Short mmCIF file of C-alpha atoms in Angstrom, two decimals:
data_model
loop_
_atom_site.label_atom_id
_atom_site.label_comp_id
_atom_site.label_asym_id
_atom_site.label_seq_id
_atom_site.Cartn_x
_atom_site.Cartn_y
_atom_site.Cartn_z
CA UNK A 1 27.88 -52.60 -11.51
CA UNK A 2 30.04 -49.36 -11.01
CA UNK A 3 27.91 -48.47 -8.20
CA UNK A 4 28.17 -46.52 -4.71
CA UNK A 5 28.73 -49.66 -2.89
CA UNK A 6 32.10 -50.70 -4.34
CA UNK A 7 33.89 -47.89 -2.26
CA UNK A 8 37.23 -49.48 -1.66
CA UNK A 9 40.11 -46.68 -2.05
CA UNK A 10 37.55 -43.79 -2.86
CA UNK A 11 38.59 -40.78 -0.82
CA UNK A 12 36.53 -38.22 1.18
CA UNK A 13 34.66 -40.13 3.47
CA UNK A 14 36.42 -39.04 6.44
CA UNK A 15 38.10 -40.71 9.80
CA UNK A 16 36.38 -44.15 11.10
CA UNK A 17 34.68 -43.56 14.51
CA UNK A 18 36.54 -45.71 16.87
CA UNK A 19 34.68 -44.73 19.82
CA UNK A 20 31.35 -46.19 19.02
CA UNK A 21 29.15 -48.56 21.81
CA UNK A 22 30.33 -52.04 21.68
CA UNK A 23 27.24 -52.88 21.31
CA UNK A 24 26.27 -55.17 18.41
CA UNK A 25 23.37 -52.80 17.96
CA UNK A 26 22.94 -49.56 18.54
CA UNK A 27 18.82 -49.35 18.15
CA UNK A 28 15.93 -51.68 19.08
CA UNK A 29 14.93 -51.76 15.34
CA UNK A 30 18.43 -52.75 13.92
CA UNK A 31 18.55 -55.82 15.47
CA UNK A 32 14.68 -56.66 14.46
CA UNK A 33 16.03 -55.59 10.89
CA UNK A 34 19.08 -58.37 11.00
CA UNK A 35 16.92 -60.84 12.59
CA UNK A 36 14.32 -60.36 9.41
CA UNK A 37 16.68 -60.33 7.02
CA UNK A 38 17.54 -63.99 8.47
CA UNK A 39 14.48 -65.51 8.98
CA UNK A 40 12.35 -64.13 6.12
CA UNK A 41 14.85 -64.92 3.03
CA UNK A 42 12.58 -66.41 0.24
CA UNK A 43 14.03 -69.91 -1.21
CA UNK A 44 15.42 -68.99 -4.87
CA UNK A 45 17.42 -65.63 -3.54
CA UNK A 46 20.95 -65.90 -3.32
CA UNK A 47 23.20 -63.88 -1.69
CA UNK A 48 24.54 -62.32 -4.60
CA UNK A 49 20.65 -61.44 -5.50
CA UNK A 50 20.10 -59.98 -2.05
CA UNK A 51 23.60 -57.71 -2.83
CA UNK A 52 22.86 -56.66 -5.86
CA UNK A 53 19.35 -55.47 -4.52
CA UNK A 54 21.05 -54.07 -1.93
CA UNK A 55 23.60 -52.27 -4.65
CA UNK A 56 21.05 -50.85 -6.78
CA UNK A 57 19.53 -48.78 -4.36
CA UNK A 58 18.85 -44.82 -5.02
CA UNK A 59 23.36 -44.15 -4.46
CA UNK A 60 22.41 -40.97 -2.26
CA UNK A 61 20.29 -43.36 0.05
CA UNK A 62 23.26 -46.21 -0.07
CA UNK A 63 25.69 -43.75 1.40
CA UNK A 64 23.81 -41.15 3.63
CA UNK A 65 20.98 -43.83 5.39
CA UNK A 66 21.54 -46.14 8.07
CA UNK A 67 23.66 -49.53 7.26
CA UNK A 68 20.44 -51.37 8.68
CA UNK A 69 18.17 -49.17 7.18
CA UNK A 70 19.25 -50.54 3.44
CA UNK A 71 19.00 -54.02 4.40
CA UNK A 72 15.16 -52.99 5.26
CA UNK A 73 15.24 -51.15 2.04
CA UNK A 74 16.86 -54.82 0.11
CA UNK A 75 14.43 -56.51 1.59
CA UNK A 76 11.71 -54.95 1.02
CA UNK A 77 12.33 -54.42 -2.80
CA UNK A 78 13.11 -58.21 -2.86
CA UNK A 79 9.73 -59.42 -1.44
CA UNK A 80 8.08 -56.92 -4.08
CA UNK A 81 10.08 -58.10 -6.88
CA UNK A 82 9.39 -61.83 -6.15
CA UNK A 83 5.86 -60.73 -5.85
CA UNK A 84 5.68 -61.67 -1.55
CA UNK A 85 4.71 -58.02 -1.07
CA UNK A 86 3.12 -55.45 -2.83
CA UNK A 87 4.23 -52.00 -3.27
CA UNK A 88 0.92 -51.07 -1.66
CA UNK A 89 1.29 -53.16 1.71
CA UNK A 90 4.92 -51.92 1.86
CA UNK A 91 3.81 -48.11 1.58
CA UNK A 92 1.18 -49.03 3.89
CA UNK A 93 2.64 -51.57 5.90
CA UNK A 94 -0.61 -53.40 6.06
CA UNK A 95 -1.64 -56.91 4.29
CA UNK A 96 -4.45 -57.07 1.59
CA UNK A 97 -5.56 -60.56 2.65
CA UNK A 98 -6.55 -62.33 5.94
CA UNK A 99 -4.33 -62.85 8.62
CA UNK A 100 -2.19 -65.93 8.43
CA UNK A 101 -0.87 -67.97 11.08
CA UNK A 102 3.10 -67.31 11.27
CA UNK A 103 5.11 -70.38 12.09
CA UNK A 104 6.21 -71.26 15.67
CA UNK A 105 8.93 -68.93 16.73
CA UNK A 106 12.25 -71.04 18.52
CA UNK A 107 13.69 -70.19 21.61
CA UNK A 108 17.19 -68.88 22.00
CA UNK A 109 18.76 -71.80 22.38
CA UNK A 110 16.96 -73.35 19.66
CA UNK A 111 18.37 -70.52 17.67
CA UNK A 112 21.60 -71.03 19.22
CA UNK A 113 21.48 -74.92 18.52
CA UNK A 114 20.80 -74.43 14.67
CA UNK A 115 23.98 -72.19 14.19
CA UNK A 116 26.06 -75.15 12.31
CA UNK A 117 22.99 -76.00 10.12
CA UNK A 118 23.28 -72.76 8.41
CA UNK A 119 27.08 -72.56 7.39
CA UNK A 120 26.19 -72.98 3.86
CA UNK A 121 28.98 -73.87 1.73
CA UNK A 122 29.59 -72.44 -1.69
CA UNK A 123 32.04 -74.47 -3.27
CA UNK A 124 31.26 -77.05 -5.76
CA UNK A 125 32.67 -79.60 -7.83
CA UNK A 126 33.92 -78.69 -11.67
CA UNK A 127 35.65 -80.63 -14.55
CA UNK A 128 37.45 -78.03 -15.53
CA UNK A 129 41.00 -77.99 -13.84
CA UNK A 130 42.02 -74.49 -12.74
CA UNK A 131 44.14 -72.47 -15.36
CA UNK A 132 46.35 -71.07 -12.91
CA UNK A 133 48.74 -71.95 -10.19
CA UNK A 134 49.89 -70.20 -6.93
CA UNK A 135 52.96 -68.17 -7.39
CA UNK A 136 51.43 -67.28 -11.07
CA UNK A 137 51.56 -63.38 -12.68
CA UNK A 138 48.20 -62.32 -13.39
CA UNK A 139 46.33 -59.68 -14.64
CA UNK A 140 42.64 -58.65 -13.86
CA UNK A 141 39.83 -57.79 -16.21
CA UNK A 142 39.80 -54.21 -16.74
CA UNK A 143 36.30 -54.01 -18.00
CA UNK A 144 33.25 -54.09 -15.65
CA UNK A 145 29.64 -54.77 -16.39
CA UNK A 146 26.00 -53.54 -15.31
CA UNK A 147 25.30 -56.75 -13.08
CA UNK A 148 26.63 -57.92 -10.14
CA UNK A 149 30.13 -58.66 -9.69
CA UNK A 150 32.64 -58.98 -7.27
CA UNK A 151 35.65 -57.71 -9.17
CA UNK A 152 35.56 -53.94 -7.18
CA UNK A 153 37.06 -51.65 -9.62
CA UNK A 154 40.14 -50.71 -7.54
CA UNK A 155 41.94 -53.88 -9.05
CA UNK A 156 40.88 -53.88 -12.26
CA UNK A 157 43.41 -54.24 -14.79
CA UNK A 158 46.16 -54.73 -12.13
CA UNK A 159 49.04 -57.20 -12.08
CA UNK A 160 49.07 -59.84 -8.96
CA UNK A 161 49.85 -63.05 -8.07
CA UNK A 162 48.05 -66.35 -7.50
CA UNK A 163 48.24 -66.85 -3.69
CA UNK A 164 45.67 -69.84 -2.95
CA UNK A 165 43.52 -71.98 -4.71
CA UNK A 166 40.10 -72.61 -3.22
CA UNK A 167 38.44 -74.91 -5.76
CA UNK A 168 35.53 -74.01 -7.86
CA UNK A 169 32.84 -71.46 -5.79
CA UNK A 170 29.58 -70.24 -7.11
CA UNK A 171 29.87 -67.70 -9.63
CA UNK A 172 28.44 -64.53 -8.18
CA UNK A 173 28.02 -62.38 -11.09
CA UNK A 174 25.92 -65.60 -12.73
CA UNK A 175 24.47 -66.62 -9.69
CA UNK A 176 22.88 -62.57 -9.10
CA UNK A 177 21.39 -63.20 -12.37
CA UNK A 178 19.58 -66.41 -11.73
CA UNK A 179 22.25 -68.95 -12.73
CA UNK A 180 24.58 -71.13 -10.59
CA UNK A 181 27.49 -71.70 -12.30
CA UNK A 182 30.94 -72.50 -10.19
CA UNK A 183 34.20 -71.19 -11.45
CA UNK A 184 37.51 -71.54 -9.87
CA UNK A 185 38.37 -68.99 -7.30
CA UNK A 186 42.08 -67.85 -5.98
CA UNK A 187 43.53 -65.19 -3.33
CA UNK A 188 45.26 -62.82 -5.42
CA UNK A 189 47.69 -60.69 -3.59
CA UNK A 190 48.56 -57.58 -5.19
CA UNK A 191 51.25 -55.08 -4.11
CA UNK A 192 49.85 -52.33 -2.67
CA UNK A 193 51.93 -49.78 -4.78
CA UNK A 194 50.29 -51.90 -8.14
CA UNK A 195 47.15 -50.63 -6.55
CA UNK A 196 47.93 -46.70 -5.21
CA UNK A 197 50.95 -45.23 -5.95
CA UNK A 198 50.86 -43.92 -2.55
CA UNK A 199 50.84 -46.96 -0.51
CA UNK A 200 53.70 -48.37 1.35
CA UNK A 201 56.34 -50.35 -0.22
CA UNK A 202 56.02 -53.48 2.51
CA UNK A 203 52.09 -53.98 1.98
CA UNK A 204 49.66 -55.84 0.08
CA UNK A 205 46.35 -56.18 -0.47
CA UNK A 206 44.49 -60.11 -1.22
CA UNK A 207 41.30 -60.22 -2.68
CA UNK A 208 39.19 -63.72 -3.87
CA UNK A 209 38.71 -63.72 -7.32
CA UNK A 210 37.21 -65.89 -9.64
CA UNK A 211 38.65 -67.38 -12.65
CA UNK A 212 37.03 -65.25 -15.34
CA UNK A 213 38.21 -62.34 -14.06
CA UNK A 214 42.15 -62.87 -14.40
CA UNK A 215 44.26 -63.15 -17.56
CA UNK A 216 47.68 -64.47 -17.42
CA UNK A 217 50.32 -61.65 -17.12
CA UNK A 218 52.61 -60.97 -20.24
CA UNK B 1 9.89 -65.63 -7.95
CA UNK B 2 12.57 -63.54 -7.91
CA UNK B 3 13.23 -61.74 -11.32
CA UNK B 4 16.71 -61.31 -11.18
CA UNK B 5 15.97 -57.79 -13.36
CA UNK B 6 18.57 -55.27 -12.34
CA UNK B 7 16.48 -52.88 -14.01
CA UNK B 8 12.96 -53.60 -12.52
CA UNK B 9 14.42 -53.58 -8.96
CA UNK B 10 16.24 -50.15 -9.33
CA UNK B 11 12.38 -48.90 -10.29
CA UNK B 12 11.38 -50.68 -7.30
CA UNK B 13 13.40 -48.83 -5.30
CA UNK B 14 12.70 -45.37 -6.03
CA UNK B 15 9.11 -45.90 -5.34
CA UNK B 16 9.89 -47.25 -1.84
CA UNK B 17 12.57 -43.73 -2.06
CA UNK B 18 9.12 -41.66 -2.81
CA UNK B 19 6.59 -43.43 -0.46
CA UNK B 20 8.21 -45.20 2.92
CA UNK B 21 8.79 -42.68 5.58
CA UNK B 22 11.82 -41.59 6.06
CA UNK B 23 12.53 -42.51 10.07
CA UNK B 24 14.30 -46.26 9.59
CA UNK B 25 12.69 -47.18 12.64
CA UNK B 26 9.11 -46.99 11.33
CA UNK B 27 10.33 -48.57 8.18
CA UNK B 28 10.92 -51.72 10.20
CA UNK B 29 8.24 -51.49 12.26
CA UNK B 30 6.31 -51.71 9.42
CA UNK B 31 7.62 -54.23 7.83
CA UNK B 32 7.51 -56.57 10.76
CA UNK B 33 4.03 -55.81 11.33
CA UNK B 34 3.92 -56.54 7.71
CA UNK B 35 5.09 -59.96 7.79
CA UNK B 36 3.67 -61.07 11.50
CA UNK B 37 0.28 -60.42 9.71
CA UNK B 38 1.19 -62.50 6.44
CA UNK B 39 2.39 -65.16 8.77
CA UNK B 40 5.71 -65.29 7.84
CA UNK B 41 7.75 -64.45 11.09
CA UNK B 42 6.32 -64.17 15.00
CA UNK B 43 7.45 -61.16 17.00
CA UNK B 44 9.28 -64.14 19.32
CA UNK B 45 11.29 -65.13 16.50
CA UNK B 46 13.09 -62.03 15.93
CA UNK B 47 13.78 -61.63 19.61
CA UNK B 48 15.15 -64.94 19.67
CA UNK B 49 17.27 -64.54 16.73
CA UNK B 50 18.50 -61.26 18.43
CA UNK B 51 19.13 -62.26 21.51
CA UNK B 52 21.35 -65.60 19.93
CA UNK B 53 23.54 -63.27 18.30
CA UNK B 54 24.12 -60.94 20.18
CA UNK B 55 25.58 -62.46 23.83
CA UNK B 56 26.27 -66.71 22.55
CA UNK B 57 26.51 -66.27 18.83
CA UNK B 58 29.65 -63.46 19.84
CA UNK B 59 33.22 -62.52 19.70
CA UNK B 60 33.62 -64.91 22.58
CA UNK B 61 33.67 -67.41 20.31
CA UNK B 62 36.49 -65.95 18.42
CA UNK B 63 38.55 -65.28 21.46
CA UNK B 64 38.13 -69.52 22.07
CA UNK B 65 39.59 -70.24 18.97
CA UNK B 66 42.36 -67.86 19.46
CA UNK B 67 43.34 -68.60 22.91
CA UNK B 68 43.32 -72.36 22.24
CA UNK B 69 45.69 -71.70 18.97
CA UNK B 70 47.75 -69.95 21.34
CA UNK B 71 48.07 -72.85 24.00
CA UNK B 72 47.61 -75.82 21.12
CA UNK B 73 50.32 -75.66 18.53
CA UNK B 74 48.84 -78.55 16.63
CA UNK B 75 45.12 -77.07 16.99
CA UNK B 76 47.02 -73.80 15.11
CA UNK B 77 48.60 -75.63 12.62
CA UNK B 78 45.12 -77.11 12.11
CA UNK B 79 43.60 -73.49 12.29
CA UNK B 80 45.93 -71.82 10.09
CA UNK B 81 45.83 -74.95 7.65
CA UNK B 82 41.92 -75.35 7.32
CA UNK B 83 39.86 -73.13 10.13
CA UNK B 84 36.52 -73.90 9.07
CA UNK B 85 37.80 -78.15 10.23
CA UNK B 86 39.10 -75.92 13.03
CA UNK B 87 36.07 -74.32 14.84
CA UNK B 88 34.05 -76.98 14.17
CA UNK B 89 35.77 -79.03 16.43
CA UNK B 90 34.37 -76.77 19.37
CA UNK B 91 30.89 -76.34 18.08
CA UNK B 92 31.61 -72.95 16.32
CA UNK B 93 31.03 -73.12 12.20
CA UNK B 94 27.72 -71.83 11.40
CA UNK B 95 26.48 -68.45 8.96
CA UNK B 96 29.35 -66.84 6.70
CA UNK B 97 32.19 -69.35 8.10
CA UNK B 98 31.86 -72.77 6.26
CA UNK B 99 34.98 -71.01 4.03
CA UNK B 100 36.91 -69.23 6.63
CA UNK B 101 40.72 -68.69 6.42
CA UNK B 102 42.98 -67.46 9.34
CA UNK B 103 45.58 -65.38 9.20
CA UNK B 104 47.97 -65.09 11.55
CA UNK B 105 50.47 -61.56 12.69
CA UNK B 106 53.78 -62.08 13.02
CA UNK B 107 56.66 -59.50 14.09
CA UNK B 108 56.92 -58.88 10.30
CA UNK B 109 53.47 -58.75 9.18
CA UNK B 110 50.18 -56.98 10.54
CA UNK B 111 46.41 -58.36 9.28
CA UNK B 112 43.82 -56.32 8.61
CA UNK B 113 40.30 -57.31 7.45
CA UNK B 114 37.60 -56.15 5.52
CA UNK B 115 34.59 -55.78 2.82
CA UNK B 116 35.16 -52.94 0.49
CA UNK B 117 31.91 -54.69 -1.48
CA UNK B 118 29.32 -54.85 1.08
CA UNK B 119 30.07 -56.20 4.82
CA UNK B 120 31.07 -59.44 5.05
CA UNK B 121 31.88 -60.64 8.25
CA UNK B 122 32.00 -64.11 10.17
CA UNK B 123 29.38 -63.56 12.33
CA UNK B 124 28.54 -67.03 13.63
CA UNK B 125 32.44 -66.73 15.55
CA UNK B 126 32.88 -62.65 15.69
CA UNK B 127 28.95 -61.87 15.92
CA UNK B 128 27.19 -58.97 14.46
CA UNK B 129 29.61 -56.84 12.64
CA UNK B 130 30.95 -53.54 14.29
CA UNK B 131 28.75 -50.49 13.11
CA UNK B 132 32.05 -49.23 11.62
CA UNK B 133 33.31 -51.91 9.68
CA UNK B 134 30.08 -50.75 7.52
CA UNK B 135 30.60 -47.47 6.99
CA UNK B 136 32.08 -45.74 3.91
CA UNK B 137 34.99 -44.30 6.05
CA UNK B 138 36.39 -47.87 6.52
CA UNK B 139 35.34 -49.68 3.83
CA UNK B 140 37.07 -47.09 1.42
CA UNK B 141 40.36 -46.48 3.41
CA UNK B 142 41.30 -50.15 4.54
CA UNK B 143 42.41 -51.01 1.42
CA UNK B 144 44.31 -47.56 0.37
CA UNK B 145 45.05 -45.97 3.77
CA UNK B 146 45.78 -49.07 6.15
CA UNK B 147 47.91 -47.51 8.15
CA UNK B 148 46.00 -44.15 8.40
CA UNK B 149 42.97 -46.23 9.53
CA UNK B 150 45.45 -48.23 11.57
CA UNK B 151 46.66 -45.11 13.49
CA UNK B 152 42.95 -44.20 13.99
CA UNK B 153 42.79 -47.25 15.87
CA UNK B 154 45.92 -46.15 18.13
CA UNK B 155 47.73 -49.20 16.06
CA UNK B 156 51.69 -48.26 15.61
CA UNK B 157 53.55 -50.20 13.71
CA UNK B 158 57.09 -50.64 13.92
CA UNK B 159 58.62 -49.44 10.12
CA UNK B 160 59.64 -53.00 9.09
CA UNK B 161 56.07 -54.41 9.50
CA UNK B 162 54.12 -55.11 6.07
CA UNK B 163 50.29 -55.04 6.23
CA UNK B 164 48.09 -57.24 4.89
CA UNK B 165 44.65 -56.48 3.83
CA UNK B 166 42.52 -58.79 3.23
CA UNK B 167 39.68 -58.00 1.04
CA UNK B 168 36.31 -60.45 1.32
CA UNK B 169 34.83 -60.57 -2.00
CA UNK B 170 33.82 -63.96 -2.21
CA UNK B 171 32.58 -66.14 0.64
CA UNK B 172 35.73 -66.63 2.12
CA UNK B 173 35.89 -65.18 5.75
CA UNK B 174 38.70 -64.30 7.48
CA UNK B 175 40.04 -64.14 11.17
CA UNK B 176 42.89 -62.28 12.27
CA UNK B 177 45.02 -64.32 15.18
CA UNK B 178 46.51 -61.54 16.95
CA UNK B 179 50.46 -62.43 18.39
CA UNK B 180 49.68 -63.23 21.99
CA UNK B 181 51.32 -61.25 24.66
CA UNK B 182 54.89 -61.29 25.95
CA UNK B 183 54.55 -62.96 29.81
CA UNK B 184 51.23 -64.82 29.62
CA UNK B 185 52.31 -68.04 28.75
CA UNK B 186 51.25 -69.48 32.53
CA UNK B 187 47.55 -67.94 31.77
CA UNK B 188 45.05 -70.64 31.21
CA UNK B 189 43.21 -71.18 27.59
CA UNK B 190 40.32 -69.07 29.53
CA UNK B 191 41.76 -66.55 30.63
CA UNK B 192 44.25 -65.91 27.59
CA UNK B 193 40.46 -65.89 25.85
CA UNK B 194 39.28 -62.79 27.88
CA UNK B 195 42.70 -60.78 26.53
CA UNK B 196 41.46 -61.46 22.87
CA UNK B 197 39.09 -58.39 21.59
CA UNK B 198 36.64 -58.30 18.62
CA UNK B 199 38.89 -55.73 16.87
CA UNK B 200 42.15 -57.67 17.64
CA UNK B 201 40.51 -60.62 15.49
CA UNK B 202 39.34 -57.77 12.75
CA UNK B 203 43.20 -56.37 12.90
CA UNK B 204 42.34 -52.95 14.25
CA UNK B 205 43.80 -53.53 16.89
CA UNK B 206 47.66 -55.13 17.42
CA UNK B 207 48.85 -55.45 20.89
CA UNK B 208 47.15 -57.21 23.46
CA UNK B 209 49.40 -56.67 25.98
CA UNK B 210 49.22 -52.87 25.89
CA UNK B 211 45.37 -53.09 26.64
CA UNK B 212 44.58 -51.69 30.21
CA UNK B 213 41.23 -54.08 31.01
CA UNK B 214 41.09 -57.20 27.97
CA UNK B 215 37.82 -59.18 27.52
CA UNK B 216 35.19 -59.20 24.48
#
């Protein structure tokens, strides 16, 4: 979707604070926030689900609230769409039913230990051979669509060139609607000037993109 | 279930816009209260997670794999080849890095990282994302402005050095290996680690050497 989340050379947003606390966070209830996000997740949401819940909130909210404060806002909307929570208990922040024994929390080395366990991998295997090659012209999609996708619109209908091949990875803008399908998925590096007229002559910009959103060039 | 309905979550959303309070902090307060009482996380839990990543699950971890590449030139062959192989040999793949990619600076070419999308990040080696690799300000200039952000950063470039940017939209991650400094090649793998910062392995950050106190 052409939302306020795919913000890559939109202009107006000001200098980047380079001062801020090294800390990785800045308030008690950010890191209880992160730490929810990763232990609550419900079983059938995917990552591109959680994103595009995370994209279709209210744009004025995406861009003025707290970064941690939309991941509360994602996750909430998630549990009440997959029926976990009700709008009610969210508003309220109090359960209809009984109290329920929560699992038994881990300590932090336990936490610590289970790191490799969770580097999920997200290619998979396809018969389809890939259509292009490195070194290859291409040209993105120029249309979007209302769903999820990963194509931002700053390099859409732009000219690169095929710079890696990764395999096939999950297809986000199927896999945000409910459907894994893989698709093959390339580093396209694109000369900056192709992108911004602007831009320096020496740079580039690479982005991963999936097969279905490149044509062949000419 | 989830009901992957673009449609039904936007509505969703501007209910919670209308009725949750506005202070994030009681948003999440409620929440956890929320799910401790439907049994689906203890308090504990969440401290442990937090705790994890933010001193072991850190930057640190980063700075490793960068000072070993540094001292190992087959380990950054191996790195530069295949990281996600790479880190695992010391212990370090985990969340958001079973696809990672580094990407080395040269004299000629300066790295730069980011997630116009959302905020990718690979926090099982770099740990919790910098508050402003999130923000609007960053994730709209990298891509257009990299050198204006660069300058932010008190990054100067010498003219004949191209930047890259690398933009994560899929789950590829990537790790900047920063050039290391001119005169520490008798350091030790740990202490060449404590000269490698967070933003050096983002690419906001170029020089090691000019840095008056190093360590992440």
């Amino acid at each position: 979707m052409d939302g306020a989340h795919d913000l890559g050379g939109r202009q107006g947003f000001g200098p980047v604070d380079v001062n801020e606390p090294e800390a990785p966070f800045h308030a008690d209830w950010e890191g209880r926030m992160w730490a929810i996000a990763r232990t609550t997740g419900q079983p059938d949401w995917t990552i591109d689900w959680w994103r595009h819940v995370r994209e279709l909130i209210d744009p004025v909210d995406y861009l003025s609230r707290p970064y941690f404060d939309s991941w509360a806002q994602t996750q909430i909307a998630a549990f009440i769409d997959s029926g976990v929570l009700t709008l009610e208990e969210a508003i309220s922040g109090t359960a209809g039913g009984p109290p329920q024994e929560p699992p038994p929390a881990p300590t932090v080395d336990e936490v610590v230990a289970a790191v490799p366990k969770l580097a999920t991998r997200f290619d998979r295997s396809i018969d389809a051979p890939p259509a292009f090659s490195i070194g290859q012209s291409v040209l993105t999609v120029s249309a979007g669509h209302g769903g999820h996708t990963r194509l931002p619109q700053y390099a859409r209908g732009r000219p690169g060139v095929i710079h890696a091949h990764h395999g096939a990875h999950i297809m986000p803008d199927k896999s945000a609607a409910g459907r894994e399908e893989a698709e093959h998925l390339y580093s396209v590096a694109f000369e900056a000037k192709a992108l911004w007229p602007e831009a320096n002559r020496r740079d580039k910009v690479f982005l991963d993109l999936w097969e279905s959103y490149l044509e062949p060039a000419g | 279930m989830a009901s992957f309905d673009s449609a039904k979550v936007a509505e969703i959303h501007r209910q919670l816009h209308a009725h949750l309070p506005s202070e994030s902090a009681l948003r999440v307060k409620a929440l956890e209260s929320l799910l401790v009482e439907k049994g689906m996380v203890k308090s504990e839990n969440l401290d442990a997670w937090v705790e994890a990543y933010s001193d072991e699950v850190g930057p640190k971890r980063g700075a490793h794999v960068v000072a070993k590449a540094w001292c190992d030139p087959d380990f950054r062959a191996r790195l530069l080849s295949d990281a996600a192989s790479a880190i695992d040999e010391l212990g370090y793949l985990g969340n958001a890095t079973a696809h990672l990619k580094a990407v080395e600076n040269t004299d000629q070419v300066h790295n730069l990282v980011v997630c116009t999308l959302c905020s990718c990040y690979p926090f099982s080696l770099l740990g919790i994302a910098p508050n402003w690799y999130k923000t609007a300000a960053y994730r709209s200039r990298a891509v257009r402005d990299p050198r204006g952000v660069l300058a932010e950063f008190g990054v100067a470039l010498n003219e004949d050095v191209a930047v890259h940017v690398w933009d994560s939209t899929a789950e590829l991650r990537y790790l900047v290996v920063p050039q290391q400094p001119a005169g520490t090649e008798d350091l030790s793998e740990a202490e060449l680690a404590k000269l490698v910062t967070r933003n050096a392995m983002i690419g906001t950050e170029r020089d090691l050497s000019a840095r008056p106190k190093g360590g992440v």
